[in-house]
PDB file of C-alpha atoms in Angstrom:
ATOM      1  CA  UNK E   1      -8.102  -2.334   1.278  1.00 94.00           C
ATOM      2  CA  UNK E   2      -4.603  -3.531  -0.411  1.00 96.00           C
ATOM      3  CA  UNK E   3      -3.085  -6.857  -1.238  1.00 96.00           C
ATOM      4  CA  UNK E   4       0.835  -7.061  -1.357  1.00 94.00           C
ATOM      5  CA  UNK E   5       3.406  -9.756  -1.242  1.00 95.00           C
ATOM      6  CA  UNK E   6       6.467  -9.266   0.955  1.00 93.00           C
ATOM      7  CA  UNK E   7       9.309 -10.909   2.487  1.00 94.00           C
ATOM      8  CA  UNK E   8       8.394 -10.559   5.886  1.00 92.00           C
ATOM      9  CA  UNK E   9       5.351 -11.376   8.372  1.00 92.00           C
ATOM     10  CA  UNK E  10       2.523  -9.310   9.705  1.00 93.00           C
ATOM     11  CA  UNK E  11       0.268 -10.553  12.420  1.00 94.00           C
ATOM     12  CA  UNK E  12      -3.399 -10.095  12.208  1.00 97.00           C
ATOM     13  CA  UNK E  13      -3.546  -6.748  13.819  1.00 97.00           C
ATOM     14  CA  UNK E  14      -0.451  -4.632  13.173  1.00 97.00           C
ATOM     15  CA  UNK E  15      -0.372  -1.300  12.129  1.00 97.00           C
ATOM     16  CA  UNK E  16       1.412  -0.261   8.527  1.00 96.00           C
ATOM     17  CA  UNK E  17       1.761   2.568   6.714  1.00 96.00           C
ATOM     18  CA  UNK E  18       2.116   2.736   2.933  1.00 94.00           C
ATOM     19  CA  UNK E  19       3.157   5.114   0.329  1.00 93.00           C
ATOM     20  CA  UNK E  20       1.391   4.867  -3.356  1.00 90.00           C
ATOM     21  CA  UNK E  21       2.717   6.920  -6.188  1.00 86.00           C
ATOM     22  CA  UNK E  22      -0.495   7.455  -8.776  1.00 84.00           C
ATOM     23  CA  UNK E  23       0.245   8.530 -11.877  1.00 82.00           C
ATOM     24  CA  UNK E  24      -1.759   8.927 -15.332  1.00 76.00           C
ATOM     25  CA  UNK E  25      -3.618   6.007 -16.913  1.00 76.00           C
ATOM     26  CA  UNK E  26      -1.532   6.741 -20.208  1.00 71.00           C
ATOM     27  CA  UNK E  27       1.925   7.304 -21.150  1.00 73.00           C
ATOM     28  CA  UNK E  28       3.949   8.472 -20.375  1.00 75.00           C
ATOM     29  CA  UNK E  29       3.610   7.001 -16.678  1.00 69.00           C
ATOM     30  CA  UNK E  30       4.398  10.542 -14.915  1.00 74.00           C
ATOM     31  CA  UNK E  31       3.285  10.604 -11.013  1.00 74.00           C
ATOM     32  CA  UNK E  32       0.728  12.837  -9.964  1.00 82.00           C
ATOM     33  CA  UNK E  33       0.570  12.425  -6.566  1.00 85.00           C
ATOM     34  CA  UNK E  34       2.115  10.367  -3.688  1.00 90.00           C
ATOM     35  CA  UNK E  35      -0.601   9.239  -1.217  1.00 93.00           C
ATOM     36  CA  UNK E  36       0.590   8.069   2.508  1.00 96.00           C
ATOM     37  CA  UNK E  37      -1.912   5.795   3.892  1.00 97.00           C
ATOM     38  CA  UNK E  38      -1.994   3.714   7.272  1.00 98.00           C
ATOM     39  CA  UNK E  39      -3.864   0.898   8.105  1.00 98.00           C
ATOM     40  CA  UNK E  40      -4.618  -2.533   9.909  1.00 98.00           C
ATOM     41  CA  UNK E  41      -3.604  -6.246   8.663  1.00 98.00           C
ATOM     42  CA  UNK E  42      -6.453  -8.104   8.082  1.00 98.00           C
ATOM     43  CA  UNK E  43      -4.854 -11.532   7.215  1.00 97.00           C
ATOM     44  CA  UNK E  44      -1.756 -13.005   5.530  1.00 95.00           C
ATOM     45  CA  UNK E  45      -0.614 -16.150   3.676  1.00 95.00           C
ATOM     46  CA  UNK E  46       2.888 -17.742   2.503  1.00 94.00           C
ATOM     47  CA  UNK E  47       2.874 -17.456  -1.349  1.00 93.00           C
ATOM     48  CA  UNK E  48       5.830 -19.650  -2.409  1.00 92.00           C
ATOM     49  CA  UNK E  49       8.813 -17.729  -0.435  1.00 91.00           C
ATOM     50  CA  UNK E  50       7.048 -14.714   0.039  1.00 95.00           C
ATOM     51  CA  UNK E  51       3.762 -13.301   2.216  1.00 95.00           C
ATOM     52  CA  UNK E  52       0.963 -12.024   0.702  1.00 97.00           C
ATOM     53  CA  UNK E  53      -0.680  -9.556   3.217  1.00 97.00           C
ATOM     54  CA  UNK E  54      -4.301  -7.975   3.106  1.00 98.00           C
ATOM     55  CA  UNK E  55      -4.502  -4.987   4.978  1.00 98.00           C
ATOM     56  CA  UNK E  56      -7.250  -1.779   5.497  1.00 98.00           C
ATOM     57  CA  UNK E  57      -6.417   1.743   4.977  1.00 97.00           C
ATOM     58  CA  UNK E  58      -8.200   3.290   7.624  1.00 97.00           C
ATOM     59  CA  UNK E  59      -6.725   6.612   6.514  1.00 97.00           C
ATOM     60  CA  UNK E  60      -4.839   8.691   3.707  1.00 96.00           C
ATOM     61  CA  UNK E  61      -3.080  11.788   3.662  1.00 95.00           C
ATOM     62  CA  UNK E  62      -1.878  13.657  -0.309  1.00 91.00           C
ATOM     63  CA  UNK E  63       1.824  14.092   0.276  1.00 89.00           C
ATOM     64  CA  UNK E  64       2.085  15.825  -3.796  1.00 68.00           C
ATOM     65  CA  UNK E  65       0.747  16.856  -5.981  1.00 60.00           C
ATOM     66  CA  UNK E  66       2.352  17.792  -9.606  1.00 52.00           C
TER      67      UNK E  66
END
């Protein structure tokens, strides 16, 4: 699963889709791959003025590689 803060709301249940760039562990940061994933929210919270929102990835797909 991921954690990230936002500035909007996600009920318990929706579906999102995310895009993470990896890259090496050392520099120079250069990106290796994108990585598309989708998933489920699992729960949220106000943090200050922002949400923090848990969600699964219930799937992944390599967009590129380098």
């Amino acid at each position: 699963g991921v954690l990230f803060q936002t500035s909007r709301q996600a009920p318990v249940g929706t579906e999102v889709e995310m895009i993470f760039a990896l890259a090496w562990e050392t520099p120079p940061w250069v990106d290796v791959a994108d990585v598309r994933c989708a998933g489920r929210v699992t729960r949220q919270c106000l943090v200050g003025e922002s949400t923090a929102i848990a969600a699964t990835i219930d799937r992944y797909m390599f967009l590129s590689a380098s």
